[in-house]
XYZ file of C-alpha atoms in Angstrom:
322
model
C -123.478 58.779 124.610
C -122.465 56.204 122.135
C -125.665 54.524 120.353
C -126.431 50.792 120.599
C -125.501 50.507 116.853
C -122.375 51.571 117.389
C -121.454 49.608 119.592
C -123.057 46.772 118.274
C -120.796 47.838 115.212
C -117.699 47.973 117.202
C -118.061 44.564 118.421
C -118.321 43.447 114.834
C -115.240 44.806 114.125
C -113.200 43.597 117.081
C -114.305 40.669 116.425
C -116.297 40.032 119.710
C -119.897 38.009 119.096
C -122.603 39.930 118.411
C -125.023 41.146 120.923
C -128.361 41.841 118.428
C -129.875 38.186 117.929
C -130.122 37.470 121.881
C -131.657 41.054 122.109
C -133.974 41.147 119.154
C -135.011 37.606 120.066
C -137.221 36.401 118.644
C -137.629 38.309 115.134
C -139.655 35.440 113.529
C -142.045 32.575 114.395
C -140.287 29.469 117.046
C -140.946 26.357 115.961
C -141.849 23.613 119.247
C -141.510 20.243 117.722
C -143.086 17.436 119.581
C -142.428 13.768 119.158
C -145.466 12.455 119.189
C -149.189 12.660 117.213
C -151.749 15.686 118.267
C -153.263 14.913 121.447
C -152.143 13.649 124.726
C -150.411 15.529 127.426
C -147.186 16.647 125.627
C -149.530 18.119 122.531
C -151.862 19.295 124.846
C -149.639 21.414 127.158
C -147.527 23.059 123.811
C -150.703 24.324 122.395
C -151.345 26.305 125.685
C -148.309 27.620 125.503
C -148.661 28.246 121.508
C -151.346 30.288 122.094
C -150.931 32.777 125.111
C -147.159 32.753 124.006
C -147.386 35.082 121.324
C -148.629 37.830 123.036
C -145.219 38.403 124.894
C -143.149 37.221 122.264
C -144.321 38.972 119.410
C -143.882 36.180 117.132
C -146.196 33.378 116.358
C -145.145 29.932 117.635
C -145.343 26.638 115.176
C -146.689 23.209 116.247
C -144.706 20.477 114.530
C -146.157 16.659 115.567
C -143.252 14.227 114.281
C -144.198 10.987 116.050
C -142.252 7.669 115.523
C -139.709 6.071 116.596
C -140.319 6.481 120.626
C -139.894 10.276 119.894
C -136.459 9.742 118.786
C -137.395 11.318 115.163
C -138.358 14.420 116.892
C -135.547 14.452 119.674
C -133.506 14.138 116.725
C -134.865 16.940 115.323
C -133.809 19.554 117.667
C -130.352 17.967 118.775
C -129.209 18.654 115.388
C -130.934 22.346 115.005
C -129.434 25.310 114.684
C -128.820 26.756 118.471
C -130.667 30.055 117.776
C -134.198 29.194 119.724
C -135.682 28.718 116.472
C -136.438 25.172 117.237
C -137.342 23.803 120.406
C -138.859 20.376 121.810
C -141.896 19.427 123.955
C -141.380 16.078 125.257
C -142.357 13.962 127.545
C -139.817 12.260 130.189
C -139.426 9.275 128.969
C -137.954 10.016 125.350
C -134.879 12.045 127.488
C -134.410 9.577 130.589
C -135.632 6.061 129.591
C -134.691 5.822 125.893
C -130.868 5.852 126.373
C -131.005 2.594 128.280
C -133.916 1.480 125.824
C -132.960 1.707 122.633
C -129.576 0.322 122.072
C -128.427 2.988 119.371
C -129.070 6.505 119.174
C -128.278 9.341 117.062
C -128.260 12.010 120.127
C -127.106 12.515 123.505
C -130.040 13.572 125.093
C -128.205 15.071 128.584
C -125.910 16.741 125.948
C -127.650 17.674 123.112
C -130.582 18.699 125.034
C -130.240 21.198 127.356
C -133.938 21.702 129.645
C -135.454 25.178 130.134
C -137.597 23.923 132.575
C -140.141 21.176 133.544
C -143.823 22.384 132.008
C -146.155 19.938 133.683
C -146.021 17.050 135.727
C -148.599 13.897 136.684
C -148.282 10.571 138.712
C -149.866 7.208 136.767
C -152.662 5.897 138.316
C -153.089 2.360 139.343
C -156.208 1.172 137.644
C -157.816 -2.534 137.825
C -161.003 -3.872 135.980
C -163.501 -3.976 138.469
C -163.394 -8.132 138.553
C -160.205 -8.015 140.005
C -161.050 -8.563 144.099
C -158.230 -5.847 145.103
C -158.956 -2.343 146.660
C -155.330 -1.411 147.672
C -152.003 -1.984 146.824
C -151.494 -3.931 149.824
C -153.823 -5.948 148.272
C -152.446 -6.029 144.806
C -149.110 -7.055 146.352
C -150.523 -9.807 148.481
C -152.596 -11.403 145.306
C -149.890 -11.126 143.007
C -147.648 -13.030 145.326
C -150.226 -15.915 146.301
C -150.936 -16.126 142.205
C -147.760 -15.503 140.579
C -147.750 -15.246 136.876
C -151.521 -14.761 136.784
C -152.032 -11.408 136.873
C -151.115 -9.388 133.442
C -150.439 -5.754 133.303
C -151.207 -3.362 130.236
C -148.441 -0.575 129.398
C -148.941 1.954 125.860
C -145.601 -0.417 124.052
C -141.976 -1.418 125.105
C -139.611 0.599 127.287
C -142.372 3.347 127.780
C -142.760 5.004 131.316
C -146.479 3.225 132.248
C -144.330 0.151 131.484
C -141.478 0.952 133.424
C -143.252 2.142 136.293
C -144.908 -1.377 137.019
C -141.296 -3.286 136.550
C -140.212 -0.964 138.995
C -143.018 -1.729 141.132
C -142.052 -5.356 140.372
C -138.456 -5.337 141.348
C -139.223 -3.347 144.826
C -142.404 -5.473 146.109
C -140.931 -9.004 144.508
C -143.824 -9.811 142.459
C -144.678 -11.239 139.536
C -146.743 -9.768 136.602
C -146.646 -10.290 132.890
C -146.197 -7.396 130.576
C -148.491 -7.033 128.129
C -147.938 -4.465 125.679
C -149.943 -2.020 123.469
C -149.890 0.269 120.371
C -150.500 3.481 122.758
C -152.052 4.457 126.630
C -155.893 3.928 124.442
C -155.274 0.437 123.145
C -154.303 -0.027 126.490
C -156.946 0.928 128.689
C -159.759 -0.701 126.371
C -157.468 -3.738 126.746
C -157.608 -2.805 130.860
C -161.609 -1.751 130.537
C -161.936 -5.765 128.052
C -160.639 -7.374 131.028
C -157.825 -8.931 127.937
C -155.652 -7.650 131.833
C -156.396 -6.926 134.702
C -154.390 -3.578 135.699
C -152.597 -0.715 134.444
C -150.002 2.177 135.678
C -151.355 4.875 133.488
C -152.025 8.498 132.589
C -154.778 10.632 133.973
C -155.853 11.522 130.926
C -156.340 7.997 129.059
C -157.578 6.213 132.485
C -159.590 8.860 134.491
C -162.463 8.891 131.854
C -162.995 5.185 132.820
C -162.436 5.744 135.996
C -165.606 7.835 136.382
C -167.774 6.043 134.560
C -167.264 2.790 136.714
C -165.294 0.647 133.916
C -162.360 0.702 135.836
C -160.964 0.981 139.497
C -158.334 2.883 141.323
C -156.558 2.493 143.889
C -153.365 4.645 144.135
C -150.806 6.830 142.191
C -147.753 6.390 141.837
C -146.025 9.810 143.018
C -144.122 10.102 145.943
C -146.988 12.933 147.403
C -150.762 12.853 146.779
C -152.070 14.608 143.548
C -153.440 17.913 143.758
C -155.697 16.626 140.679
C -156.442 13.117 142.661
C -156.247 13.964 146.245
C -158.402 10.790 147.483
C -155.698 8.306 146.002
C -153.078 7.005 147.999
C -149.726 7.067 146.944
C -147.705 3.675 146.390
C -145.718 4.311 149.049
C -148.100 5.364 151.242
C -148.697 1.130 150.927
C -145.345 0.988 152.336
C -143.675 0.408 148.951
C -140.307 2.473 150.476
C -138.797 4.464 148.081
C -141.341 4.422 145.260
C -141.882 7.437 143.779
C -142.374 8.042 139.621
C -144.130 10.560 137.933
C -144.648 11.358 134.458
C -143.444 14.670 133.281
C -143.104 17.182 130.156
C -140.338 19.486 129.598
C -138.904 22.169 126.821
C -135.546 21.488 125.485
C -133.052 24.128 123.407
C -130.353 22.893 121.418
C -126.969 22.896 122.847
C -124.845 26.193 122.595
C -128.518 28.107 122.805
C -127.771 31.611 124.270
C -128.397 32.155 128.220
C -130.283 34.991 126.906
C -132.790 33.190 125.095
C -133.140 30.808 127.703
C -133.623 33.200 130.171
C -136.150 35.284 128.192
C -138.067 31.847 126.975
C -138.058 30.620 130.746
C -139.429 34.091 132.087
C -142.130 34.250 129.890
C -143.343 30.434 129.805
C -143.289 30.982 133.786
C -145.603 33.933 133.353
C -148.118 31.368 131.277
C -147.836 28.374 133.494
C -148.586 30.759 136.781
C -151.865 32.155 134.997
C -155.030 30.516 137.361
C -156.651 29.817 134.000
C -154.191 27.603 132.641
C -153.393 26.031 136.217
C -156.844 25.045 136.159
C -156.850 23.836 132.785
C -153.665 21.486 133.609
C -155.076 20.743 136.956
C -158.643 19.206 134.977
C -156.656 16.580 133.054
C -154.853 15.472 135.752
C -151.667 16.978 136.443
C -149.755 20.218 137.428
C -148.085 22.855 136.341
C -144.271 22.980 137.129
C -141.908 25.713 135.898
C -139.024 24.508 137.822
C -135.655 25.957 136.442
C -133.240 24.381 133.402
C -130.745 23.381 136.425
C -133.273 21.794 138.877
C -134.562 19.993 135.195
C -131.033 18.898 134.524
C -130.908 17.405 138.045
C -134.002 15.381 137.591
C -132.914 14.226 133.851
C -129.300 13.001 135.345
C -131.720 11.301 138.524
C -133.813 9.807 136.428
C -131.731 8.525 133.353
C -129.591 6.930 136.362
C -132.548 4.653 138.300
C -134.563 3.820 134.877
C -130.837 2.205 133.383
C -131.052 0.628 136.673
C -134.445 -0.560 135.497
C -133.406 -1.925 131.863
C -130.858 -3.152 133.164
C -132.464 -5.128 135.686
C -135.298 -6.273 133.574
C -133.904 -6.512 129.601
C -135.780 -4.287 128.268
C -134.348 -3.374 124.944
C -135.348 -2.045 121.433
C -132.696 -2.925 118.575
């Protein structure tokens, strides 16, 4: 029986590719790059993965933060890496399905150059109100903002981001009128929410649902098509009767194109394994979302979904950055 070096040899010289990267993968450290500062969801959710990843890899696993630029800088990154598995990104949604309508020039293709191994996480933004505001549902939300148009003003964590987007969605199906009022991040924005500087917010679990429990804010839905598992006594917008509304926030790992299926396949198998341990689940669970672990091709589905309704969005609304 012929050894695996020899044929690996043979190969070489027939010509045919080599079979020894995709099965010694990986034989040194993977870099994730995320787009954005330490902390949040996206940072939070590659540093569980960064440490119980190891043990079935063999191979230690890099955190690289390179915020700016909407996560462009760090989408950027990866789209132009070397497709070996070296280099992968932790992102969050938006930078892959709202930034191509956003920002008028980019450097990427993110449905191209991006290629999803699966979706990691996923959370719905909560509707939160100061408490002054004299609305305890979205039905009445709706009904004050159209008796008072123009009064009511809306916080969002900066231009063309997906807290942002979700309430000019909102806006567009219900026919109402609220003015945008944008922050340097989902923090500014909830002190701007808890200042009563405006009176509501679409935002994350994590940067609302401290406030939440203390009493400084109010909520009254999520946004989701289903009821959290992490905030089962919320409504859902469309449980309102808001037809058709359904956003949720999400984080994914991207490869660069031309990765091998191998390394995909190996990478998705084991960041499964992670994402089913009860430990972790419960970790997710506590800051407000869920663990996913949905394949590349079901991701690819929801980036070409999503990409499509938020151009819709832009489109609708004007929403650019130059």
């Amino acid at each position: 029986m012929k050894s695996i070096g020899f044929v690996v040899a043979l190969a070489i010289a027939l010509g045919m590719p080599s079979l020894a990267p995709a099965q010694t993968y990986p034989a040194r450290s993977i870099r994730f790059v995320v787009p954005f500062p330490p902390g949040g969801s996206t940072d939070f959710i590659a540093r569980i993965l960064a440490a119980r990843l190891p043990a079935a890899l063999g191979q230690t696993i890099v955190i690289d933060n390179r915020g700016g630029g909407g996560g462009n800088i760090g989408n950027g990154i990866v789209a132009k890496a070397a497709p070996d598995g070296y280099t992968l990104l932790i992102t969050a949604d938006g930078t892959i399905t709202t930034n191509p309508s956003v920002y008028s020039k980019l450097p990427y293709n993110a449905i191209r150059d991006l290629p999803p191994i699966t979706q990691l996480i996923s959370y719905p933004y909560v509707v939160v109100l100061h408490p002054s505001v004299p609305v305890a549902s979205v039905k009445e939300l709706i009904q004050v903002a159209k008796a008072q148009p123009g009064k009511l003003r809306y916080a969002h964590a900066g231009v063309g981001t997906g807290p942002q987007l979700a309430v000019e969605l909102f806006k567009i199906l219900v026919g109402v009128d609220i003015i945008s009022v944008p922050y340097k991040g989902g923090g500014p924005a909830m002190i701007g929410v808890v200042g009563n500087e405006t009176h509501l917010s679409f935002a994350t679990p994590p940067s609302s649902l401290p406030y939440v429990k203390n009493g400084r804010l109010k909520a009254i839905a999520v946004t989701s098509a289903k009821r959290s598992a992490a905030l089962p006594d919320l409504p859902t917008i469309s449980e309102a009767g808001v037809a058709g509304y359904d956003v949720d926030g999400w984080v994914g790992l991207f490869a660069s194109a031309g990765t091998p299926g191998r390394i995909v396949e190996r990478l998705y198998a084991e960041i499964v394994k992670v994402l089913r341990v009860p430990e972790v689940k419960e970790l997710v669970l506590a800051g407000g979302s869920e663990t996913s672990g949905i394949s590349g091709e079901e991701t690819r589905a929801k980036v070409r979904t999503e990409t499509a309704m938020w151009a819709k969005v832009v489109n609708t609304t004007g929403i650019k950055i130059e």
